[in-house]
mmCIF file of C-alpha atoms in Angstrom:
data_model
loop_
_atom_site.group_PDB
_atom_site.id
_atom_site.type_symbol
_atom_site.label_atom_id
_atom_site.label_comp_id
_atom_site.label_asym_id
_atom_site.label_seq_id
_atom_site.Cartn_x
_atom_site.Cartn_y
_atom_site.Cartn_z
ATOM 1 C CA UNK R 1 15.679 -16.516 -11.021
ATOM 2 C CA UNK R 2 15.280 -17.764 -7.637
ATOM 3 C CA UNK R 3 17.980 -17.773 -5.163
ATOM 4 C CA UNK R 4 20.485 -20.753 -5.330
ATOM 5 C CA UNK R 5 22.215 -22.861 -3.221
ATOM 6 C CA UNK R 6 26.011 -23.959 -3.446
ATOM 7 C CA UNK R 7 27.162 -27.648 -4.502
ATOM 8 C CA UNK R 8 24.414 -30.125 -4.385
ATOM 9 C CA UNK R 9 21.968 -30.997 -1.641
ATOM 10 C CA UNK R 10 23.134 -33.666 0.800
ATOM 11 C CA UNK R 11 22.336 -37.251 -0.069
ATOM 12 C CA UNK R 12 20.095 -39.654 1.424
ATOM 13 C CA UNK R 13 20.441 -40.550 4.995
ATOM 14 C CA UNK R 14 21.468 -44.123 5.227
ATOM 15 C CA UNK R 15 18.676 -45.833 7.615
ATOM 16 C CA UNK R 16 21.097 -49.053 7.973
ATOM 17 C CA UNK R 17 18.351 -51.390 7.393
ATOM 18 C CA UNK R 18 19.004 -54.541 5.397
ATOM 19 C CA UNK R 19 17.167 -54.534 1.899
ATOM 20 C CA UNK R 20 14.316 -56.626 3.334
ATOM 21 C CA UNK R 21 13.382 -54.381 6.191
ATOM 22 C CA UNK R 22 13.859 -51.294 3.014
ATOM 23 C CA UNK R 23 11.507 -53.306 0.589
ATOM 24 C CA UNK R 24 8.888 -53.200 3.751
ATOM 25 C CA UNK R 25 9.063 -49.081 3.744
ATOM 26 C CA UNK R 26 8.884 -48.564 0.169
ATOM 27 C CA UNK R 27 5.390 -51.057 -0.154
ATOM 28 C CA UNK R 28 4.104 -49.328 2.939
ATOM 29 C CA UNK R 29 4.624 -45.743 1.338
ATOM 30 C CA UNK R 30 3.780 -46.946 -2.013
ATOM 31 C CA UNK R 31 0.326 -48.416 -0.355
ATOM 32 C CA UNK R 32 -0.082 -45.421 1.528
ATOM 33 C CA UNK R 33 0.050 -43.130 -1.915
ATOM 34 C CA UNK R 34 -1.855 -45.388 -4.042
ATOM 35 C CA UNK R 35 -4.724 -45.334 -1.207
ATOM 36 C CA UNK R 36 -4.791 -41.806 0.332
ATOM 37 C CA UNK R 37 -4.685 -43.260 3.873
ATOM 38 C CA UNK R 38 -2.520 -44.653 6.759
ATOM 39 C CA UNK R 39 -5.054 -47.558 7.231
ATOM 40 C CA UNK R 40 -2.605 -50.340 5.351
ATOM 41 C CA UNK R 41 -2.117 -53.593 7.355
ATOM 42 C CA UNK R 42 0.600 -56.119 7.599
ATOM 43 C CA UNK R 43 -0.440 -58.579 4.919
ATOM 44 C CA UNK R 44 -1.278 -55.114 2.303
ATOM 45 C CA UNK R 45 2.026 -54.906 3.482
ATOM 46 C CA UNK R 46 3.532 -58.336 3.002
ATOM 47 C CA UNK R 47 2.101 -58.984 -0.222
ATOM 48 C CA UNK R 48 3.555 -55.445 -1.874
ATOM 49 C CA UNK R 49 6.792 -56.435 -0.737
ATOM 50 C CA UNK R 50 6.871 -60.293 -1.435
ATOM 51 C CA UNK R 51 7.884 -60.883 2.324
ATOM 52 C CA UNK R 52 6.168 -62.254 4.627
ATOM 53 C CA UNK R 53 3.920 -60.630 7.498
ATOM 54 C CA UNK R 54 6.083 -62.039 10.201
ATOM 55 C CA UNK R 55 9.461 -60.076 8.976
ATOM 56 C CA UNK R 56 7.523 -56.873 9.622
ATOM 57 C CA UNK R 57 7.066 -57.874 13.464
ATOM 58 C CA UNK R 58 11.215 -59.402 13.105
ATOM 59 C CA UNK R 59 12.306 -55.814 11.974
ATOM 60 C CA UNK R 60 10.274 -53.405 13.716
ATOM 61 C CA UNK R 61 8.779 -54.999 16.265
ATOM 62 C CA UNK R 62 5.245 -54.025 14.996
ATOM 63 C CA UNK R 63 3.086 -51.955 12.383
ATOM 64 C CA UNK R 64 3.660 -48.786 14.589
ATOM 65 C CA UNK R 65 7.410 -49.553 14.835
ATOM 66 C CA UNK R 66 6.967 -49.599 10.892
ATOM 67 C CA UNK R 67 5.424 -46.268 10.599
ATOM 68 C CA UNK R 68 7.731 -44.807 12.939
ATOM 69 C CA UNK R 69 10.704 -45.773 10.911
ATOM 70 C CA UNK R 70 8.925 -44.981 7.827
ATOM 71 C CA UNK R 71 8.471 -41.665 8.490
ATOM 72 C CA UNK R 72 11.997 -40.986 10.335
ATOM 73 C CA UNK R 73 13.106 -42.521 7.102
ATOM 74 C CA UNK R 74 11.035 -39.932 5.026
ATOM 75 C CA UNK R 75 12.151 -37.021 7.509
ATOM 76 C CA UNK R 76 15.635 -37.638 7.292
ATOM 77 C CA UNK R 77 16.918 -35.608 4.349
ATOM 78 C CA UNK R 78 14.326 -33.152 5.221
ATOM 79 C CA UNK R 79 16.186 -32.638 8.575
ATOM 80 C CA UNK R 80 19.453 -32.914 7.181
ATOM 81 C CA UNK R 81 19.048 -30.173 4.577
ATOM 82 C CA UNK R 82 17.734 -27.800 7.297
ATOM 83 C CA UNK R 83 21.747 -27.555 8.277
ATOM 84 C CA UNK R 84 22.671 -27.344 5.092
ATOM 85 C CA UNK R 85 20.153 -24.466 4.124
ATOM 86 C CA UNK R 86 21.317 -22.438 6.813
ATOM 87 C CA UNK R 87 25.290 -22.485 6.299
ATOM 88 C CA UNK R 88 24.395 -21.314 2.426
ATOM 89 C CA UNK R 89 25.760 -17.970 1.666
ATOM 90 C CA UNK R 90 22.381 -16.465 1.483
ATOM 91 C CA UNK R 91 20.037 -13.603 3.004
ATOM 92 C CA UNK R 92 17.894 -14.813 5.536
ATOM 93 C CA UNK R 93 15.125 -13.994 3.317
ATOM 94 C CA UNK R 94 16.460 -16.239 0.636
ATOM 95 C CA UNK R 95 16.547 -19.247 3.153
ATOM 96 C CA UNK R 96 12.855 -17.970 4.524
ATOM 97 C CA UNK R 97 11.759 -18.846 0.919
ATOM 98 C CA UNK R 98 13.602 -22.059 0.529
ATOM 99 C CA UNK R 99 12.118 -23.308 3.430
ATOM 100 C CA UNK R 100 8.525 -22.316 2.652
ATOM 101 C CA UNK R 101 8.853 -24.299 -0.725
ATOM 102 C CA UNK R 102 11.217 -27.385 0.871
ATOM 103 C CA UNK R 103 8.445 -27.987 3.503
ATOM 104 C CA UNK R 104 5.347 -27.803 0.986
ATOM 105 C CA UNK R 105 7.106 -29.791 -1.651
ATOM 106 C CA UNK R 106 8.512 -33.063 1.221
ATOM 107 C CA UNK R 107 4.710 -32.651 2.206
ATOM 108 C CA UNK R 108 3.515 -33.393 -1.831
ATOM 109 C CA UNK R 109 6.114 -35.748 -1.900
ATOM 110 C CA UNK R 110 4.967 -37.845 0.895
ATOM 111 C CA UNK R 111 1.746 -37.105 1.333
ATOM 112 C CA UNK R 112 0.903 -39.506 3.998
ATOM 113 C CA UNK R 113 3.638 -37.639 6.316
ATOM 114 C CA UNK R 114 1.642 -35.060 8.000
ATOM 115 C CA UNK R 115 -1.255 -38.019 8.533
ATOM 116 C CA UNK R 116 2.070 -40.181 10.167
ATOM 117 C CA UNK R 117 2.832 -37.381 11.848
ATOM 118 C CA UNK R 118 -0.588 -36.753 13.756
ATOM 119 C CA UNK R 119 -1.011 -40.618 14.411
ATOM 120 C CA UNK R 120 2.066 -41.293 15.888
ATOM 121 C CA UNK R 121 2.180 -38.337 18.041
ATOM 122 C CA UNK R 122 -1.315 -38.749 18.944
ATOM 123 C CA UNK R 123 -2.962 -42.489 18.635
ATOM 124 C CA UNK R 124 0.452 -44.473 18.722
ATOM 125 C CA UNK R 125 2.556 -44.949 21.729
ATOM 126 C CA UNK R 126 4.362 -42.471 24.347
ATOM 127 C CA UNK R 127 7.463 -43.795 23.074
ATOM 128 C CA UNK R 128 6.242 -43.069 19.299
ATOM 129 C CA UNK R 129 5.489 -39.257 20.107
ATOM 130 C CA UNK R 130 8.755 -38.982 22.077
ATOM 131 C CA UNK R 131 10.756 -40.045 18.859
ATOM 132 C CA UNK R 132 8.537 -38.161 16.611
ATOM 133 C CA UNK R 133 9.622 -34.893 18.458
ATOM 134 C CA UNK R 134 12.731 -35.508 18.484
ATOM 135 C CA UNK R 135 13.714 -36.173 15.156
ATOM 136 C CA UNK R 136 10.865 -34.281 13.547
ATOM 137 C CA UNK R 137 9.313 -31.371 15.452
ATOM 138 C CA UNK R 138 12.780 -30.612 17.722
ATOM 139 C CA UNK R 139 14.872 -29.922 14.764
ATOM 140 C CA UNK R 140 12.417 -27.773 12.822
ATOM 141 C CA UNK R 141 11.678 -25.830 16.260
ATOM 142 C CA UNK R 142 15.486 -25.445 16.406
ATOM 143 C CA UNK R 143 15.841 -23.830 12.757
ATOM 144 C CA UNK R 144 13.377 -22.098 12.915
ATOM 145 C CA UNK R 145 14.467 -20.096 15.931
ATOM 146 C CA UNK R 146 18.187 -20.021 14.323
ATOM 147 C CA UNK R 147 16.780 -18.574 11.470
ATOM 148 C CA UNK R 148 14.860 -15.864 12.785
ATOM 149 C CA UNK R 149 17.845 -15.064 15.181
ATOM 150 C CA UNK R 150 19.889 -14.543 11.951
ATOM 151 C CA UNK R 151 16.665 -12.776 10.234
ATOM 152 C CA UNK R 152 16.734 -10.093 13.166
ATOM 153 C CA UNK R 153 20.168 -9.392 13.058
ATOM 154 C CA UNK R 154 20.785 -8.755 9.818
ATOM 155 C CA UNK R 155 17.803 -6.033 10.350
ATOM 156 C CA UNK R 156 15.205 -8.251 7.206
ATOM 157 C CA UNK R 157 12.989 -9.921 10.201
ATOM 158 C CA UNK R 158 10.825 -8.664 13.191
ATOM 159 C CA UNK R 159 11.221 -9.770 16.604
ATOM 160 C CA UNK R 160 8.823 -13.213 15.936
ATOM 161 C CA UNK R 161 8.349 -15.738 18.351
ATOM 162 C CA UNK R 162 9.730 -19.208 16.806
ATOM 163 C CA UNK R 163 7.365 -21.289 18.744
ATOM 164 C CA UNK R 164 4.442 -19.555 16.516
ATOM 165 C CA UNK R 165 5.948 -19.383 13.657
ATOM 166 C CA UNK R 166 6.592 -22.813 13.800
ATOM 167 C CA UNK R 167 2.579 -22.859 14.257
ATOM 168 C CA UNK R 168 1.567 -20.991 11.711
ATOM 169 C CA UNK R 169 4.289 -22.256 8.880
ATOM 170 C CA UNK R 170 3.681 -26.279 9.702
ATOM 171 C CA UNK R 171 0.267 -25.644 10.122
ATOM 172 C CA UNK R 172 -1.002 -23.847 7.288
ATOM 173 C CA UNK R 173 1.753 -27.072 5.279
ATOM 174 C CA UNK R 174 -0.046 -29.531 7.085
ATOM 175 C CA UNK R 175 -3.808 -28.543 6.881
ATOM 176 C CA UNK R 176 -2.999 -28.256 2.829
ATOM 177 C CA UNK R 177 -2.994 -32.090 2.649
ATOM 178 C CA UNK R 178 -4.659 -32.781 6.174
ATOM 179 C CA UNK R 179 -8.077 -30.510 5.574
ATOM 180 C CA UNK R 180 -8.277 -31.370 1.538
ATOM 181 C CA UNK R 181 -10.650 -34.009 2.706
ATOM 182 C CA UNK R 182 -12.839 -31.775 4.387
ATOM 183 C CA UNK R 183 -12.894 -28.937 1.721
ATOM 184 C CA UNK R 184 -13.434 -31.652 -1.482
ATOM 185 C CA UNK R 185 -16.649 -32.200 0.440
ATOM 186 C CA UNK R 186 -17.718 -28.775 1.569
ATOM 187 C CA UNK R 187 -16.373 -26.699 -2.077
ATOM 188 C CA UNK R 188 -15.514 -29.444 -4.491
ATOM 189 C CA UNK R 189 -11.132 -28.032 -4.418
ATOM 190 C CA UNK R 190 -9.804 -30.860 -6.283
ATOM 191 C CA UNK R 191 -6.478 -32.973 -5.146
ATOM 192 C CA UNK R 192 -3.131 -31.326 -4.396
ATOM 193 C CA UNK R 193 -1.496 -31.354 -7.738
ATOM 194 C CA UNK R 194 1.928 -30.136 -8.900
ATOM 195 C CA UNK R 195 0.408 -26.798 -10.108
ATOM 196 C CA UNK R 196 -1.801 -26.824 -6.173
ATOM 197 C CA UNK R 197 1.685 -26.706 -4.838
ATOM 198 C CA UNK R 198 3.195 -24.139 -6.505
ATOM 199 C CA UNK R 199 0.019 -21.795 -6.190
ATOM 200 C CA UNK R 200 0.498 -22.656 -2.182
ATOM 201 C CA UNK R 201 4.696 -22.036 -2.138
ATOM 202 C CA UNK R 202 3.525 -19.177 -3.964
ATOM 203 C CA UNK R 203 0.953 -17.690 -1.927
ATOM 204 C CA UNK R 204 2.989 -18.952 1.438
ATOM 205 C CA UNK R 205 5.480 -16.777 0.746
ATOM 206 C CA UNK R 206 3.701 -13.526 0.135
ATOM 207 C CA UNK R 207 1.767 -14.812 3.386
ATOM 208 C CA UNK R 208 4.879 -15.027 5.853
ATOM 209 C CA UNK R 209 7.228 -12.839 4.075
ATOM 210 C CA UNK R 210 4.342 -10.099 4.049
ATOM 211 C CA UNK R 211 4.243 -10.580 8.491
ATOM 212 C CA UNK R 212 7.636 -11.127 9.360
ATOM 213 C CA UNK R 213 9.837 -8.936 6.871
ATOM 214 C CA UNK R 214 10.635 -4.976 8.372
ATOM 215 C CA UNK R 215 9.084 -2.550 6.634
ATOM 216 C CA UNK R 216 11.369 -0.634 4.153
ATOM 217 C CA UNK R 217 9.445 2.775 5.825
ATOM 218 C CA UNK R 218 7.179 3.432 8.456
ATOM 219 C CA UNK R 219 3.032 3.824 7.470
#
């Protein structure tokens, strides 16, 4: 068995949003799954929830202000859990693999995230981007250099820089869902289904864990 962590995982942040403003989220991420894309508008919108258009602009100001909170909604426990992963009781290489299959698995979950993700920080606002990297990219950044730090000195990790494995980790998650488009068209690879993701986790871990981890003995 696979390593395990202690007590259960933290709940849910609360977003404190009345249940109108959380009926708006849940028909824009529904939309977004049913459809594959980002491309919703306010009255897809509206009519999934029963609301009308106008409440969108009355609780987030617009459709961007939407997605934003949408996806800092999505994020949250993501973030939350990255704490809680590393105060387990575990080796560093334990946690390595957690992570791996935590970040592939919120990106199957919400499979419109990583598009969110390159719109807002991209096509949206400056103000969008700024909050994205706070509450998104920061925080991963951040864990991933803790957890290396801890990696190293308990003699499992090389020296790595975090800033590239942050690269290589989020980007080989991302492109998963992001360049599926691309290869359906160029190879015929079929969608990203339960048993895609655990092939990936699967492969992502020999992957990583085959650069970073020390060498038992010298070639």
């Amino acid at each position: 068995m696979g390593p395990q962590l202690q007590n259960s995982a933290p709940e849910k942040l609360a977003v404190g949003r009345n249940a109108t403003a959380e009926k708006l989220l849940d028909a824009a991420s529904e939309l977004m799954i049913q459809r594959s894309s980002i491309e919703i508008s306010l009255s897809d919108i509206a009519q999934k929830s029963g609301s009308n258009a106008a409440l969108v602009k009355y609780h987030f100001g617009n459709k961007d202000g939407l997605l934003l909170a949408l996806l800092a909604r999505d994020a949250a426990t993501e973030v939350a859990n990255l704490e809680y992963l590393l105060a387990q009781p575990l080796p560093p290489t334990a946690k390595l693999k957690l992570h791996i299959s935590g970040i592939i698995r919120a990106y199957h979950r919400f499979p419109y995230m990583n598009r969110l993700i390159h719109y807002l920080l991209h096509e949206s606002s400056a103000e969008a981007a700024d909050e994205v990297s706070k509450f998104f990219v920061a925080p991963l950044l951040e864990f991933h250099r803790r957890l290396i730090e801890e990696g190293i000195a308990k003699c499992e990790f090389r020296d790595v820089d975090p800033v590239l494995f942050y690269t290589s980790l989020i980007g080989a998650c991302d492109h998963l869902f992001f360049g599926r488009h691309a290869m359906s068209r160029a190879i015929g690879v079929g969608p990203v289904t339960d048993e895609v993701c655990r092939q990936y986790i699967a492969h992502m871990e020999a992957l990583i864990c085959g650069g970073i981890l020390k060498r038992a003995t010298n070639d």
